[in-house]
């Protein structure tokens, strides 16, 4: 489906401290300092050219062979290249993914509300503002005003499926980074501020999932699902192969126990839990929209599982396990 890979920073190289994230925002702000706020498609193209790294160090295998094979297959399918480099590559890739989504919204519209579309492509700007950027006054990337017609052909559906997932992966990275910064912050106010960004990115990641599936289910059956089966990919292609979610889960497992008690037991953390529920519910929504209420998932089909469970039910079970574990961690904090 892809034409040019999105160079996402390898998950092992993501920023882990507030200082590293501040360094990233400073570097990105310096890159775009000579550009005015983008007000046209031409401006957005120029902004993308400035942000997208022309050269980057490709990240080699870093996992066990079985994990690396699964992760790499998933990356390749959605047009993701893993890079090594400085922390600013994380933020640059996030902004590039937002720009690509803005172009997708201009090309073929969305059922998301104007406010939801703005949130979908606004996370990178929020991080720049948090880093005291000179652009603190507004959102750098904006969706087009008019969005009315859904994708109507196979090509535009494929582009939406891809751009929505690529933005979703970038959002998962942002959740991981802001969780790490919340832990690294030394004050309750600092931790809560980064956790507010985590809430934002959980919400926008959920919107990215909805956006990725925002087209006629018949187009999915006819054009997209077949590409996720052999010989195009290995048997049992699954969202469990998402590298960024694998690392996100590790960041979430001990989050509450590493925050100050007032933050772990406070309103912002409860908002985070609710946003995380929205994120997992969005995955269930995609399963249901594309036949998961009656059919098994590709992974279940490949394993020849005959449990009487549908793909949507299995996604719901998985979400419940993850959320219960998170809640248990908070109770223990």
Coordinates of C-alpha atoms in Angstrom, one line a residue:
X1 CA 0.0 0.0 0.0
X2 CA 2.8 2.4 0.8
X3 CA 4.9 4.6 -1.4
X4 CA 7.4 6.0 1.0
X5 CA 8.1 4.6 4.5
X6 CA 7.5 6.7 7.6
X7 CA 10.8 6.7 9.6
X8 CA 9.6 6.1 13.2
X9 CA 12.3 6.2 15.8
X10 CA 12.9 2.7 17.2
X11 CA 11.0 2.2 20.4
X12 CA 14.2 1.4 22.3
X13 CA 15.5 4.9 21.3
X14 CA 12.5 6.9 22.5
X15 CA 13.0 9.8 25.0
X16 CA 12.9 8.6 28.6
X17 CA 13.3 11.9 30.5
X18 CA 11.8 15.4 30.5
X19 CA 15.2 16.8 29.5
X20 CA 15.3 14.5 26.4
X21 CA 11.8 15.6 25.3
X22 CA 12.7 19.3 25.9
X23 CA 15.7 18.7 23.7
X24 CA 13.5 17.2 21.0
X25 CA 11.0 20.1 21.1
X26 CA 13.9 22.6 20.9
X27 CA 15.4 20.9 17.9
X28 CA 12.1 20.7 16.0
X29 CA 11.3 24.3 16.8
X30 CA 14.7 25.3 15.3
X31 CA 13.9 23.3 12.2
X32 CA 10.7 25.1 11.5
X33 CA 11.8 28.6 12.8
X34 CA 11.9 30.0 9.3
X35 CA 8.5 28.9 8.2
X36 CA 5.2 30.7 8.8
X37 CA 2.1 28.9 10.1
X38 CA 1.0 26.6 7.2
X39 CA -2.1 28.0 5.6
X40 CA -2.2 26.0 2.4
X41 CA -1.4 22.6 1.0
X42 CA 1.8 24.0 -0.4
X43 CA 2.8 25.2 3.0
X44 CA 2.1 21.7 4.5
X45 CA 4.2 20.1 1.8
X46 CA 7.1 22.4 2.6
X47 CA 6.7 21.7 6.3
X48 CA 6.7 18.0 5.7
X49 CA 9.9 18.2 3.6
X50 CA 11.6 20.1 6.4
X51 CA 10.5 17.7 9.1
X52 CA 11.0 14.4 7.3
X53 CA 14.6 13.2 7.7
X54 CA 16.3 12.8 4.3
X55 CA 18.8 10.4 5.8
X56 CA 18.5 8.3 8.9
X57 CA 20.2 5.3 10.4
X58 CA 18.1 2.2 9.8
X59 CA 17.6 0.3 13.0
X60 CA 18.6 -3.4 12.8
X61 CA 17.0 -6.3 14.6
X62 CA 16.9 -5.8 18.4
X63 CA 14.5 -8.4 19.5
X64 CA 14.5 -12.2 19.6
X65 CA 14.1 -13.6 16.1
X66 CA 10.4 -14.6 16.6
X67 CA 9.5 -11.2 17.9
X68 CA 11.6 -9.3 15.4
X69 CA 10.1 -11.2 12.4
X70 CA 6.6 -10.4 13.6
X71 CA 7.3 -6.7 14.4
X72 CA 9.1 -6.2 11.1
X73 CA 6.4 -7.8 9.0
X74 CA 3.8 -5.5 10.7
X75 CA 6.1 -2.4 10.1
X76 CA 6.6 -3.3 6.5
X77 CA 2.9 -3.8 5.8
X78 CA 2.0 -0.3 7.1
X79 CA 5.0 1.5 5.5
X80 CA 7.1 2.1 8.6
X81 CA 10.9 2.2 8.7
X82 CA 12.6 2.0 12.1
X83 CA 15.4 4.5 12.6
X84 CA 18.1 5.2 15.1
X85 CA 19.0 8.7 16.1
X86 CA 18.3 11.6 18.4
X87 CA 15.1 12.2 20.3
X88 CA 13.8 14.8 17.9
X89 CA 13.2 12.1 15.3
X90 CA 10.3 10.9 17.5
X91 CA 8.6 14.3 17.4
X92 CA 9.4 14.9 13.7
X93 CA 7.8 11.5 12.7
X94 CA 4.7 12.3 14.8
X95 CA 4.3 15.7 13.0
X96 CA 4.9 14.1 9.6
X97 CA 2.2 11.4 10.4
X98 CA -0.2 14.3 11.4
X99 CA 0.5 16.1 8.1
X100 CA -0.1 12.9 6.1
X101 CA -3.4 12.5 7.9
X102 CA -4.4 16.1 7.2
X103 CA -3.7 15.4 3.5
X104 CA -5.8 12.3 3.7
X105 CA -8.7 14.3 5.3
X106 CA -8.4 16.8 2.4
X107 CA -8.4 14.1 -0.2
X108 CA -11.2 12.0 1.3
X109 CA -13.3 13.1 4.2
X110 CA -14.2 11.8 7.6
X111 CA -17.2 11.1 9.9
X112 CA -15.2 12.6 12.8
X113 CA -16.5 15.9 14.1
X114 CA -14.4 19.1 13.5
X115 CA -13.2 19.0 17.1
X116 CA -12.2 15.3 16.8
X117 CA -10.4 16.0 13.5
X118 CA -8.5 18.8 15.2
X119 CA -7.5 16.6 18.1
X120 CA -6.5 13.8 15.6
X121 CA -3.7 16.0 14.2
X122 CA -2.9 18.3 17.1
X123 CA -0.8 16.2 19.5
X124 CA 2.6 17.3 18.1
X125 CA 1.6 20.9 18.5
X126 CA 0.7 20.3 22.1
X127 CA 4.1 18.8 22.8
X128 CA 5.8 21.8 21.2
X129 CA 3.7 24.2 23.4
X130 CA 4.7 22.2 26.4
X131 CA 8.3 22.6 25.5
X132 CA 7.7 26.4 25.6
X133 CA 8.0 26.7 21.8
X134 CA 7.8 30.1 20.2
X135 CA 4.7 28.6 18.5
X136 CA 2.9 28.3 21.8
X137 CA 0.0 30.3 20.5
X138 CA -1.7 27.7 18.3
X139 CA -1.9 24.4 16.6
X140 CA 0.7 23.9 13.9
X141 CA -1.2 21.4 11.8
X142 CA -4.9 21.8 11.1
X143 CA -7.4 19.6 9.3
X144 CA -9.4 21.0 6.4
X145 CA -12.6 22.7 7.2
X146 CA -14.9 20.6 4.9
X147 CA -15.0 16.8 5.4
X148 CA -18.1 15.2 4.1
X149 CA -17.5 12.3 1.7
X150 CA -16.1 9.0 2.9
X151 CA -13.5 7.0 0.8
X152 CA -15.4 5.6 -2.1
X153 CA -12.9 3.4 -3.9
X154 CA -10.3 0.8 -3.1
X155 CA -7.3 3.1 -3.4
X156 CA -8.5 5.8 -1.1
X157 CA -9.6 3.1 1.4
X158 CA -6.1 1.6 1.4
X159 CA -4.6 5.0 1.9
X160 CA -6.8 5.7 4.8
X161 CA -6.1 2.3 6.4
X162 CA -2.4 3.0 6.1
X163 CA -2.3 6.7 7.2
X164 CA -4.6 6.0 10.1
X165 CA -2.4 3.2 11.4
X166 CA 0.8 5.1 10.9
X167 CA -0.6 8.0 13.0
X168 CA -1.8 5.5 15.5
X169 CA 1.7 4.1 15.9
X170 CA 3.1 7.6 16.4
X171 CA 0.5 8.2 19.0
X172 CA 1.4 5.0 20.8
X173 CA 5.0 6.2 20.9
X174 CA 3.8 9.6 22.3
X175 CA 1.9 7.8 25.1
X176 CA 5.0 5.9 26.0
X177 CA 7.2 9.0 26.0
X178 CA 4.8 11.1 28.1
X179 CA 4.3 8.3 30.6
X180 CA 8.1 8.1 30.9
X181 CA 8.3 11.9 31.4
X182 CA 5.6 11.8 34.0
X183 CA 7.6 9.3 36.0
X184 CA 10.8 11.3 35.5
X185 CA 9.2 14.6 36.6
X186 CA 10.1 15.5 40.2
X187 CA 6.9 17.3 41.3
X188 CA 3.3 16.3 41.5
X189 CA 2.4 19.3 39.2
X190 CA 5.1 18.2 36.7
X191 CA 3.9 14.6 36.7
X192 CA 0.2 15.6 36.3
X193 CA 1.1 17.9 33.4
X194 CA 2.8 15.1 31.4
X195 CA 0.0 12.7 32.3
X196 CA -2.4 15.2 30.8
X197 CA -0.5 14.8 27.5
X198 CA -0.8 11.0 28.0
X199 CA -4.6 11.5 28.2
X200 CA -4.6 13.6 25.1
X201 CA -2.6 11.0 23.1
X202 CA -4.7 8.1 24.3
X203 CA -7.7 10.0 23.0
X204 CA -6.1 10.9 19.7
X205 CA -4.9 7.3 19.3
X206 CA -8.5 6.1 19.7
X207 CA -9.5 8.6 17.1
X208 CA -6.7 7.4 14.8
X209 CA -8.2 3.9 15.0
X210 CA -11.6 5.2 14.2
X211 CA -10.2 7.2 11.3
X212 CA -8.3 4.2 9.9
X213 CA -11.6 2.3 9.7
X214 CA -13.7 5.2 8.4
X215 CA -14.8 3.7 5.1
X216 CA -17.3 1.2 3.7
X217 CA -16.8 -2.3 5.3
X218 CA -17.3 -3.8 1.8
X219 CA -14.1 -2.0 0.7
X220 CA -12.3 -3.7 3.6
X221 CA -13.6 -7.1 2.7
X222 CA -12.7 -6.7 -1.0
X223 CA -9.5 -4.7 -0.9
X224 CA -7.8 -4.7 2.5
X225 CA -8.4 -8.0 4.3
X226 CA -7.0 -10.1 1.4
X227 CA -3.7 -8.2 1.6
X228 CA -3.3 -9.3 5.3
X229 CA -3.4 -13.0 4.4
X230 CA -0.8 -15.3 2.7
X231 CA 1.0 -14.9 0.4
X232 CA 1.2 -11.1 1.1
X233 CA 2.0 -11.6 4.8
X234 CA 2.5 -14.6 7.0
X235 CA -0.4 -16.6 8.4
X236 CA -2.1 -15.0 11.4
X237 CA -1.3 -11.3 10.7
X238 CA -2.4 -9.4 13.8
X239 CA -2.3 -6.2 15.8
X240 CA -0.4 -8.1 18.4
X241 CA 2.5 -7.6 16.0
X242 CA 2.5 -3.9 16.7
X243 CA 5.9 -3.0 18.0
X244 CA 4.9 0.3 19.6
X245 CA 2.1 -1.3 21.6
X246 CA 4.4 -4.0 22.9
X247 CA 6.7 -1.3 24.4
X248 CA 3.7 0.8 25.5
X249 CA 2.4 -2.1 27.7
X250 CA 5.8 -2.3 29.4
X251 CA 5.6 1.4 30.2
X252 CA 2.1 1.1 31.6
X253 CA 2.7 -2.0 33.8
X254 CA 4.4 -0.1 36.6
X255 CA 3.2 3.5 35.9
X256 CA 1.0 4.0 38.9
X257 CA 3.6 2.6 41.3
X258 CA 6.2 5.0 40.0
X259 CA 4.2 8.2 40.3
X260 CA 3.8 10.3 43.5
X261 CA 0.9 9.1 45.6
X262 CA -1.1 12.3 45.0
X263 CA -0.8 11.9 41.3
X264 CA -1.5 8.1 41.2
X265 CA -4.6 8.6 43.3
X266 CA -5.7 11.9 41.7
X267 CA -8.2 13.1 39.1
X268 CA -5.7 13.2 36.2
X269 CA -4.8 9.5 36.6
X270 CA -8.5 8.6 36.6
X271 CA -8.8 10.6 33.4
X272 CA -5.9 8.6 32.0
X273 CA -7.6 5.3 32.9
X274 CA -10.8 6.5 31.1
X275 CA -8.8 7.6 28.1
X276 CA -7.1 4.2 28.0
X277 CA -10.5 2.6 28.0
X278 CA -11.5 4.7 25.0
X279 CA -8.3 3.5 23.2
X280 CA -9.0 -0.2 23.7
X281 CA -12.7 0.4 22.8
X282 CA -11.6 1.9 19.5
X283 CA -9.8 -1.4 18.6
X284 CA -13.0 -3.3 19.4
X285 CA -14.9 -0.8 17.3
X286 CA -12.7 -1.6 14.3
X287 CA -13.2 -5.3 14.8
X288 CA -16.9 -4.9 14.9
X289 CA -17.1 -2.6 12.0
X290 CA -15.3 -5.1 9.7
X291 CA -17.2 -8.2 10.6
X292 CA -15.7 -9.1 14.0
X293 CA -19.1 -9.5 15.6
X294 CA -19.7 -12.6 13.6
X295 CA -16.3 -13.8 12.4
X296 CA -13.0 -14.9 13.9
X297 CA -9.9 -12.7 13.6
X298 CA -7.2 -13.5 11.1
X299 CA -5.0 -14.8 13.9
X300 CA -7.8 -17.0 15.2
X301 CA -8.5 -18.3 11.7
X302 CA -4.8 -19.1 11.2
X303 CA -4.6 -21.1 14.5
X304 CA -7.8 -22.9 13.5
X305 CA -9.3 -21.9 16.9
X306 CA -12.9 -23.2 17.4
X307 CA -13.8 -21.6 20.7
X308 CA -17.1 -20.0 19.6
X309 CA -15.5 -16.6 20.3
X310 CA -15.7 -13.9 17.6
X311 CA -12.8 -11.5 16.8
X312 CA -14.6 -8.6 18.5
X313 CA -15.2 -10.7 21.7
X314 CA -11.5 -11.7 21.8
X315 CA -10.5 -8.1 21.4
X316 CA -12.8 -7.1 24.2
X317 CA -11.3 -9.9 26.4
X318 CA -7.8 -8.7 25.7
X319 CA -8.8 -5.1 26.5
X320 CA -10.4 -6.1 29.8
X321 CA -7.3 -8.0 30.9
X322 CA -5.0 -5.0 30.1
X323 CA -7.3 -2.5 31.9
X324 CA -7.8 -4.7 35.0
X325 CA -4.0 -5.1 35.3
X326 CA -3.6 -1.3 35.1
X327 CA -6.3 -0.8 37.8
X328 CA -4.7 -3.4 40.0
X329 CA -1.4 -1.5 39.8
X330 CA -3.1 1.7 40.9
X331 CA -4.7 0.0 43.8
X332 CA -1.3 -1.2 44.9
X333 CA 0.3 2.2 44.7

